[in-house]
PDB file of C-alpha atoms in Angstrom:
ATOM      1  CA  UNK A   1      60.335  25.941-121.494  1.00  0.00           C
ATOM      2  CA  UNK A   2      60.278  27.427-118.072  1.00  0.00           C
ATOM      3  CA  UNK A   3      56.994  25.338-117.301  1.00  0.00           C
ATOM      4  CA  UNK A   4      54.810  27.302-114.616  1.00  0.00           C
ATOM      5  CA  UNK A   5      56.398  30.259-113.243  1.00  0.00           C
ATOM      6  CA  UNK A   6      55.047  32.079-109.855  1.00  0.00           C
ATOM      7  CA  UNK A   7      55.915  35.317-107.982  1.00  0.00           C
ATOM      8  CA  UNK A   8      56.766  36.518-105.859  1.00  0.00           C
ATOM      9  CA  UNK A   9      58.420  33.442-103.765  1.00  0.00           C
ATOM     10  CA  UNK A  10      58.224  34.834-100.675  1.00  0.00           C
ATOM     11  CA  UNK A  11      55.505  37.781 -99.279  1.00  0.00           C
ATOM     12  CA  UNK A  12      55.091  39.166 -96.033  1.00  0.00           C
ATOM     13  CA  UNK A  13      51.778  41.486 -95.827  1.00  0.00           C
ATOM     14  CA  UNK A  14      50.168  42.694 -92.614  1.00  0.00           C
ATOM     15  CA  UNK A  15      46.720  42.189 -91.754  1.00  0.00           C
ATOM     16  CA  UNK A  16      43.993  44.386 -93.997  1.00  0.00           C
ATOM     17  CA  UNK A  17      46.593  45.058 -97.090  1.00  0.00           C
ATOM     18  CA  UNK A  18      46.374  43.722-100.638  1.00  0.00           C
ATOM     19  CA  UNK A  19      48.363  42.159-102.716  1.00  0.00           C
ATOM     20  CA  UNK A  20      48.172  39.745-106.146  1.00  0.00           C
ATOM     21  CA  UNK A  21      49.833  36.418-106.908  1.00  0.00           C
ATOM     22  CA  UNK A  22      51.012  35.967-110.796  1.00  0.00           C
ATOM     23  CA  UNK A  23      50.996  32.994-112.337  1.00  0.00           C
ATOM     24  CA  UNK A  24      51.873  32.220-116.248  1.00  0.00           C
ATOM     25  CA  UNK A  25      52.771  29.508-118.503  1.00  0.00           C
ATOM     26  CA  UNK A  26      54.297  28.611-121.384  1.00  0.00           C
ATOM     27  CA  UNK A  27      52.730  25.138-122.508  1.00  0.00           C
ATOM     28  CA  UNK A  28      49.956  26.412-124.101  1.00  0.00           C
ATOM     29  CA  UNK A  29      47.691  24.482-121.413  1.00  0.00           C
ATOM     30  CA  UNK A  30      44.059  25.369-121.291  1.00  0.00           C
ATOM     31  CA  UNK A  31      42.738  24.993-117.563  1.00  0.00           C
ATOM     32  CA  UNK A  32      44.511  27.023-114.467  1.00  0.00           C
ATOM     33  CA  UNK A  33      44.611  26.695-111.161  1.00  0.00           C
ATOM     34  CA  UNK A  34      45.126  28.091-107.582  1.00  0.00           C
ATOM     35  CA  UNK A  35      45.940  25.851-104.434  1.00  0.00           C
ATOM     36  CA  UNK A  36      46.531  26.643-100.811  1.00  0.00           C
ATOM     37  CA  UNK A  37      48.307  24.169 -99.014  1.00  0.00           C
ATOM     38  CA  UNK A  38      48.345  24.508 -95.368  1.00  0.00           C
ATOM     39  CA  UNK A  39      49.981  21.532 -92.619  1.00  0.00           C
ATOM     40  CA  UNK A  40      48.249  18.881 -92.292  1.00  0.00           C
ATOM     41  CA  UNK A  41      45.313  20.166 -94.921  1.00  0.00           C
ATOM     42  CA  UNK A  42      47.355  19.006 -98.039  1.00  0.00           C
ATOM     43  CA  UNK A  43      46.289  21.081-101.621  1.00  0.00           C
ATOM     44  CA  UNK A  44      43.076  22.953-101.494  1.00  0.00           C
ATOM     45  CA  UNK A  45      41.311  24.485-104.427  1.00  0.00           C
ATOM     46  CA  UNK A  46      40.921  28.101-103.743  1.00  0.00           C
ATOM     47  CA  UNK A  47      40.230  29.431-107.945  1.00  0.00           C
ATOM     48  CA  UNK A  48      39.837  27.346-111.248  1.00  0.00           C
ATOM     49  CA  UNK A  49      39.543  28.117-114.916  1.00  0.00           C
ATOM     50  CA  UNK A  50      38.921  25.840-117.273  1.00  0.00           C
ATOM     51  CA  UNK A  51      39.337  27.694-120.364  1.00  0.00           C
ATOM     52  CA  UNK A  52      40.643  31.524-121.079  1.00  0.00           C
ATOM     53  CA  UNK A  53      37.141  34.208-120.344  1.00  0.00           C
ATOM     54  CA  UNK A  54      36.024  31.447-117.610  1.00  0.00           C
ATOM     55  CA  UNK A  55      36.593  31.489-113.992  1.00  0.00           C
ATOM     56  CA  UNK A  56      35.340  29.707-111.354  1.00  0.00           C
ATOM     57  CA  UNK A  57      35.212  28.691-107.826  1.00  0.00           C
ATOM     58  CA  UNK A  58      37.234  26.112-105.947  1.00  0.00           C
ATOM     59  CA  UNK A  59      36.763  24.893-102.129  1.00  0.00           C
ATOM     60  CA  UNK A  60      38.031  27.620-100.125  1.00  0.00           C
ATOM     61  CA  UNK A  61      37.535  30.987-102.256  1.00  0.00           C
ATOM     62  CA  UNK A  62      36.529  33.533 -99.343  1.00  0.00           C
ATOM     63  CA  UNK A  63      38.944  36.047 -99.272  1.00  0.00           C
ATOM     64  CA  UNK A  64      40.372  35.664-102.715  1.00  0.00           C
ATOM     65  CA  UNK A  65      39.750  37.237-106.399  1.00  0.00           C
ATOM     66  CA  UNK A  66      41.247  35.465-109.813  1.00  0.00           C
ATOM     67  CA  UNK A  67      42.051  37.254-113.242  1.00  0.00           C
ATOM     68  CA  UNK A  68      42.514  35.112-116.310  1.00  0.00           C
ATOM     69  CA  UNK A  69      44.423  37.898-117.931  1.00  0.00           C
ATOM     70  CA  UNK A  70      44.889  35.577-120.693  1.00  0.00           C
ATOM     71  CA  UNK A  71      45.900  31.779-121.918  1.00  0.00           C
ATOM     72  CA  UNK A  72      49.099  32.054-120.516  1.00  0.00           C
ATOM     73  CA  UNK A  73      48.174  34.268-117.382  1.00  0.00           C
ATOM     74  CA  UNK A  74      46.382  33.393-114.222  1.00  0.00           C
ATOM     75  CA  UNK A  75      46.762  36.166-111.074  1.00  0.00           C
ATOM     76  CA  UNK A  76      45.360  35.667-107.581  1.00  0.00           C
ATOM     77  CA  UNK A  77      44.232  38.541-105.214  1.00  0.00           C
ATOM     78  CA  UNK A  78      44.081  39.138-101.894  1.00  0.00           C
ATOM     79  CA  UNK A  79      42.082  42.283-101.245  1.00  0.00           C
ATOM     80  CA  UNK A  80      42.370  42.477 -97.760  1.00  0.00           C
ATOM     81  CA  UNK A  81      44.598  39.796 -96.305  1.00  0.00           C
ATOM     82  CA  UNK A  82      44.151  38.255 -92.831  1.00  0.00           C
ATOM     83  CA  UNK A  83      46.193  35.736 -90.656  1.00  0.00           C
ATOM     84  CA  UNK A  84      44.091  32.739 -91.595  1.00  0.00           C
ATOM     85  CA  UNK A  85      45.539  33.392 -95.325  1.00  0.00           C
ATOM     86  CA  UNK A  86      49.070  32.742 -93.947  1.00  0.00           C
ATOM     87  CA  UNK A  87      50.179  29.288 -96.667  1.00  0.00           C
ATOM     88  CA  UNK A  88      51.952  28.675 -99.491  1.00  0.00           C
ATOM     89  CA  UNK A  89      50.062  29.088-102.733  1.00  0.00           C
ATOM     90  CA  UNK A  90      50.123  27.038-106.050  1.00  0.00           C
ATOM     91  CA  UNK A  91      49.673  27.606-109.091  1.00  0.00           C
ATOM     92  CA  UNK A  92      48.810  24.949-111.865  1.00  0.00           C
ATOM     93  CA  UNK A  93      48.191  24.221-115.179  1.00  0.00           C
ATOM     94  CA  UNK A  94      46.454  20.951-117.072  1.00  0.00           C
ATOM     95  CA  UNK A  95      46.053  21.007-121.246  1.00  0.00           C
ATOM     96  CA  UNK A  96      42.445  19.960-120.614  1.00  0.00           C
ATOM     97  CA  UNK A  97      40.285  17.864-123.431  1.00  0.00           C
ATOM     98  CA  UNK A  98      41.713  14.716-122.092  1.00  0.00           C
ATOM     99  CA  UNK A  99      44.559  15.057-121.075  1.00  0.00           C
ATOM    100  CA  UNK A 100      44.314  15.794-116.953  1.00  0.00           C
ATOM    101  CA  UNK A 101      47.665  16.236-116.161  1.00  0.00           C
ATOM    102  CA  UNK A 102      48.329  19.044-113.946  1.00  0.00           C
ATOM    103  CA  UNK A 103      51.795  20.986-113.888  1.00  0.00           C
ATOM    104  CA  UNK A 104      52.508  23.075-110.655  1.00  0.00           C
ATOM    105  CA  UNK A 105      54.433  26.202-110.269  1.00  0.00           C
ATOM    106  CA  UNK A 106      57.537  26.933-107.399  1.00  0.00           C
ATOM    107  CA  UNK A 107      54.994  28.385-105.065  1.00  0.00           C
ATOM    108  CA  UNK A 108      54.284  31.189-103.508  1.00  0.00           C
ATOM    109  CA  UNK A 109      55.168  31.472 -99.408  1.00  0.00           C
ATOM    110  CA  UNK A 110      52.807  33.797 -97.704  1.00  0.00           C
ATOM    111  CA  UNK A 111      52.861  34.790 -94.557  1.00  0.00           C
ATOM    112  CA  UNK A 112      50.546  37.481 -92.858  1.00  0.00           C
ATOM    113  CA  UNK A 113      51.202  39.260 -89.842  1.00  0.00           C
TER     114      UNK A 113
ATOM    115  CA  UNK B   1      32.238  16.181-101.055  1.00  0.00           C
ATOM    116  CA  UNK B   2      34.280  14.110-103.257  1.00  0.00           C
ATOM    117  CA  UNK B   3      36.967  12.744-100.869  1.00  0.00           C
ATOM    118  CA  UNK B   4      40.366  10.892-101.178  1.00  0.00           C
ATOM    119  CA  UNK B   5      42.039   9.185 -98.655  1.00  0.00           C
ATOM    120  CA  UNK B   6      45.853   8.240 -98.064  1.00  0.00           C
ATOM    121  CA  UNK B   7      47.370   7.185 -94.793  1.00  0.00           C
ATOM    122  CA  UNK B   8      49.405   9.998 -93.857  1.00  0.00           C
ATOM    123  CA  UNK B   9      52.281   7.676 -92.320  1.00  0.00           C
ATOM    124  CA  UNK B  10      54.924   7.660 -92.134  1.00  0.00           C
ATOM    125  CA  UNK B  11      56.181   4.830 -94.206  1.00  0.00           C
ATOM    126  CA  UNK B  12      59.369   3.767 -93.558  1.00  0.00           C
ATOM    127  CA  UNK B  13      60.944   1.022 -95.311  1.00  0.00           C
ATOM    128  CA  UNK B  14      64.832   0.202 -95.884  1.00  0.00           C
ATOM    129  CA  UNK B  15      66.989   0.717 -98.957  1.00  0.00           C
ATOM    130  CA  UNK B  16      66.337  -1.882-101.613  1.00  0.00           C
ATOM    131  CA  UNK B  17      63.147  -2.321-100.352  1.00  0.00           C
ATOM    132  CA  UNK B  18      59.266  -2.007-102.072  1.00  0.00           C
ATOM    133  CA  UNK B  19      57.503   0.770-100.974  1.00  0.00           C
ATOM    134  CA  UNK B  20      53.454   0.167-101.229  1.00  0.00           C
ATOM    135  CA  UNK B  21      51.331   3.715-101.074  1.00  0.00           C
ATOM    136  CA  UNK B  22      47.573   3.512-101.173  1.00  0.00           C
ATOM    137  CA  UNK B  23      44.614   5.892-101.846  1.00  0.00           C
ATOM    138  CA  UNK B  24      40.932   5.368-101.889  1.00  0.00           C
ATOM    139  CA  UNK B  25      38.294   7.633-103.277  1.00  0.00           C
ATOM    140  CA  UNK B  26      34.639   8.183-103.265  1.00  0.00           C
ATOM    141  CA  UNK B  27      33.870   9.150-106.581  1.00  0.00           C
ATOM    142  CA  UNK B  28      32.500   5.782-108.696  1.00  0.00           C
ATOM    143  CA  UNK B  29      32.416   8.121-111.842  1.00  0.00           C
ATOM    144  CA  UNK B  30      35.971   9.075-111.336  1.00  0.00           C
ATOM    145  CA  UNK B  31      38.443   7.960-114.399  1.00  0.00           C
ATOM    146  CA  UNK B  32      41.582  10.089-114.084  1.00  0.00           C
ATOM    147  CA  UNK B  33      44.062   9.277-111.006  1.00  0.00           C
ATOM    148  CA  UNK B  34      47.294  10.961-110.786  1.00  0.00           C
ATOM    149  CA  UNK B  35      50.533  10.298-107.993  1.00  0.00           C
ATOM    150  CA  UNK B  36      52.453  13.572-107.251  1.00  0.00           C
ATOM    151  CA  UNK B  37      55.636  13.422-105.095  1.00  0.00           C
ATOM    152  CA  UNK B  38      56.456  16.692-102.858  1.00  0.00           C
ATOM    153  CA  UNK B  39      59.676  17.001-101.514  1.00  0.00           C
ATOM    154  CA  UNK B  40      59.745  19.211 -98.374  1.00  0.00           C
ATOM    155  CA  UNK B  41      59.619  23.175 -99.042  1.00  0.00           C
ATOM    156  CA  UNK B  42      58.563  22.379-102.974  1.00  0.00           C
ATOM    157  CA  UNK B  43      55.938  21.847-105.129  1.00  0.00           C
ATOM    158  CA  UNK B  44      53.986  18.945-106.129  1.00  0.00           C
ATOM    159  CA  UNK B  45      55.829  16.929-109.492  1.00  0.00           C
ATOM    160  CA  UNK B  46      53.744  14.156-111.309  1.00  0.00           C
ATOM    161  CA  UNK B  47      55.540  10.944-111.242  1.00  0.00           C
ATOM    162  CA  UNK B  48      52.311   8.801-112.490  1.00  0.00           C
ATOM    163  CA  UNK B  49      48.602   8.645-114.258  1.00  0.00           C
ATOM    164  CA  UNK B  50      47.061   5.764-115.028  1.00  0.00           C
ATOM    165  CA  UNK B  51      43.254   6.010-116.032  1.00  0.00           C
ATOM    166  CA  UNK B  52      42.190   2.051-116.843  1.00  0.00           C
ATOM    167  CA  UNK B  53      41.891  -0.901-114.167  1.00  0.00           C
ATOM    168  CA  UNK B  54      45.199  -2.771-114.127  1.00  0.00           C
ATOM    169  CA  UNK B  55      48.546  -1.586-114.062  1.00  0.00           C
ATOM    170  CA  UNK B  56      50.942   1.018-115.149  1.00  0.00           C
ATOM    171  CA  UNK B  57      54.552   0.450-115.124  1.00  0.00           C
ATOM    172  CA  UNK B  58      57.370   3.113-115.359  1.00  0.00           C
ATOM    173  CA  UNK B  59      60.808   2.183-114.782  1.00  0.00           C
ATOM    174  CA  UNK B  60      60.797   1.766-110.611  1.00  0.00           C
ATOM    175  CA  UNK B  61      57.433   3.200-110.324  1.00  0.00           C
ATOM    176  CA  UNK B  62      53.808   1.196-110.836  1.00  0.00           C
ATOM    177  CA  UNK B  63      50.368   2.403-110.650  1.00  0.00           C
ATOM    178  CA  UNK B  64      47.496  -0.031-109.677  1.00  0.00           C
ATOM    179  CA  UNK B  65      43.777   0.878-110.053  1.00  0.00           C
ATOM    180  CA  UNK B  66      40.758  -1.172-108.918  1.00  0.00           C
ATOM    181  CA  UNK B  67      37.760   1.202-109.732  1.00  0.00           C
ATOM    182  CA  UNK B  68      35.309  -1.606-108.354  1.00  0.00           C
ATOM    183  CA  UNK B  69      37.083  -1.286-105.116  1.00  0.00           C
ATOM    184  CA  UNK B  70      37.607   2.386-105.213  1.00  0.00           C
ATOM    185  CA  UNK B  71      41.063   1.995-104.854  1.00  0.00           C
ATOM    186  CA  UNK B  72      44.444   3.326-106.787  1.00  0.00           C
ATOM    187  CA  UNK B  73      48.242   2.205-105.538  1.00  0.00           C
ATOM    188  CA  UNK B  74      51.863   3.127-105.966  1.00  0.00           C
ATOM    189  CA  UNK B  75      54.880   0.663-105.496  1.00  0.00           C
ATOM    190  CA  UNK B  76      58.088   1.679-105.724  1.00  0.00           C
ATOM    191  CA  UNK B  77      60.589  -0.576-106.312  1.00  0.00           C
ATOM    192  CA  UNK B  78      64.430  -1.045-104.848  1.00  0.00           C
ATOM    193  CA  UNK B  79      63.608   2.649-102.816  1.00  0.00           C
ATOM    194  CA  UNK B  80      66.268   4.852-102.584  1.00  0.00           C
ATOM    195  CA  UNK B  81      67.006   7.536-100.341  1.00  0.00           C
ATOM    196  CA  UNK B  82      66.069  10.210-102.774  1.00  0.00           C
ATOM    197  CA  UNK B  83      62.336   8.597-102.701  1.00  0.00           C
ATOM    198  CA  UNK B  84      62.316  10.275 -99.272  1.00  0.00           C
ATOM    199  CA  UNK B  85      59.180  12.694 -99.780  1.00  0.00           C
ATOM    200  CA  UNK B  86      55.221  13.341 -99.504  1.00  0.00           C
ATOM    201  CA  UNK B  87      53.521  11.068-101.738  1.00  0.00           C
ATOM    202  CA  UNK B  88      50.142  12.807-102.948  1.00  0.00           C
ATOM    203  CA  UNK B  89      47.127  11.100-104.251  1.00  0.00           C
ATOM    204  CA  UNK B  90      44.813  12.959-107.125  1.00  0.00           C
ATOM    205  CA  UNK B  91      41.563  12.325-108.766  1.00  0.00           C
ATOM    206  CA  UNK B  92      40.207  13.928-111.140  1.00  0.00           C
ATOM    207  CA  UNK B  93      36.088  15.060-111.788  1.00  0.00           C
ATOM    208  CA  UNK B  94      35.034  17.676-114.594  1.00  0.00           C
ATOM    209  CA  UNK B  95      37.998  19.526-114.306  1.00  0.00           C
ATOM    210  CA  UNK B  96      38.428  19.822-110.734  1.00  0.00           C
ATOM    211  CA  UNK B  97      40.645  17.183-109.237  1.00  0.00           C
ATOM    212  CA  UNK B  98      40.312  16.508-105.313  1.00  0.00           C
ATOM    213  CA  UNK B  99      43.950  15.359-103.684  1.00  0.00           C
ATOM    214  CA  UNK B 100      44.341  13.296-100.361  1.00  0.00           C
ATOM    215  CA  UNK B 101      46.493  14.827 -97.727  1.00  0.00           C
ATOM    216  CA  UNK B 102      49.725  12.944 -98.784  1.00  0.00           C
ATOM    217  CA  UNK B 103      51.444   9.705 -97.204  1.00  0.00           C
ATOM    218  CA  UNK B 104      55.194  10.577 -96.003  1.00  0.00           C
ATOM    219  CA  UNK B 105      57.493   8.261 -96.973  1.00  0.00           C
ATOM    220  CA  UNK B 106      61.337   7.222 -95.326  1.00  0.00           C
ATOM    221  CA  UNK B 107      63.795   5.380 -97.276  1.00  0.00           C
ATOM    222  CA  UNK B 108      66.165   4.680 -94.697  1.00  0.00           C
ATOM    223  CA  UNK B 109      70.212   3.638 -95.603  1.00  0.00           C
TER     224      UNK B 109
END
């Protein structure tokens, strides 16, 4: 079981391009997640979905699109990136229907110039 | 705004020693609480979740909850070195969990 897998590791975009964040796993887990964690903010919610069709916001979602391609997949885009979206991004997973447990992926480092 | 909150240290403490983490939360309906640990440069890893009043025990690790007091712990027993890391607090609502900003923790030799 590779768990959560994320890539790419590292990105480097400049301001105003795109670019999507992939996300899968292999548990069979029902709920999905996306996290930006920035110094001193901790883990912020940026995307959710609870189930595969659904999607829904988080805290901090300006700026940012989310696919639930399928159970396994979860993909996060930046349409037009800016400086402020300069983090490292998370992805998670959690079974659901009881069972809260949330798995995280390597991460993905961002940094926009 | 749901909120949790964790002293962000850091805690130092000596080898051998307990370390004592603490988190409060807002939430009175909450009933899931979770303790990640985040070593520098990597993600978050569950070490804990403990969802009834009491405590949790797993091998060095325990988990305390008070929900009348809002209030969920970690001790760590005989730290090591390797317990060096960002200690994360997380509740959970309807699906959406809220995390506090982390406490750093020190085990020094």
């Amino acid at each position: 079981n590779a768990g959560v897998t994320q890539t790419p590791k590292f990105q480097v975009l400049k301001t105003g391009q795109s670019m999507t964040l992939q996300c899968a796993q292999d548990m069979n887990h029902n709920s999905m997640y996306w996290y930006r964690q920035d110094p001193g903010m901790g883990l912020r919610l940026i995307y959710y979905s609870a189930s595969e069709g659904t999607t829904d916001k988080g805290e901090v979602p300006n700026g940012y699109n989310v696919s639930r391609l399928n159970k396994r997949e979860f993909s996060l885009r930046l349409e037009s990136a800016a400086p402020s979206q300069t983090s490292v991004y998370f992805c998670a997973s959690m079974q659901g229907q009881g069972n809260y447990e949330q798995y995280f992926g390597p991460g993905t480092r961002l940094t926009v110039t | 705004q749901k909120e949790v909150e964790q002293n962000s240290g850091p805690l130092s403490v000596p080898e051998g020693a307990i370390a004592s983490l603490n988190c409060t939360y807002s939430d009175r309906g909450s009933q899931s609480f979770f303790w990640y640990r985040q070593y520098s440069g990597k993600s978050p890893e569950l070490i804990m979740s403990i969802y009834s009043n009491g405590d949790k025990e797993d091998g060095r690790f325990t988990a305390q909850l008070n929900k009348a007091s809002q209030y969920v712990s970690l001790l760590i027993r005989d730290s090591q070195p390797s317990d060096s890391a960002t200690y994360l607090c997380a509740v959970m609502g309807s699906y959406i969990p809220t995390f506090g900003r982390g406490t750093s923790l020190i085990v020094h030799p």
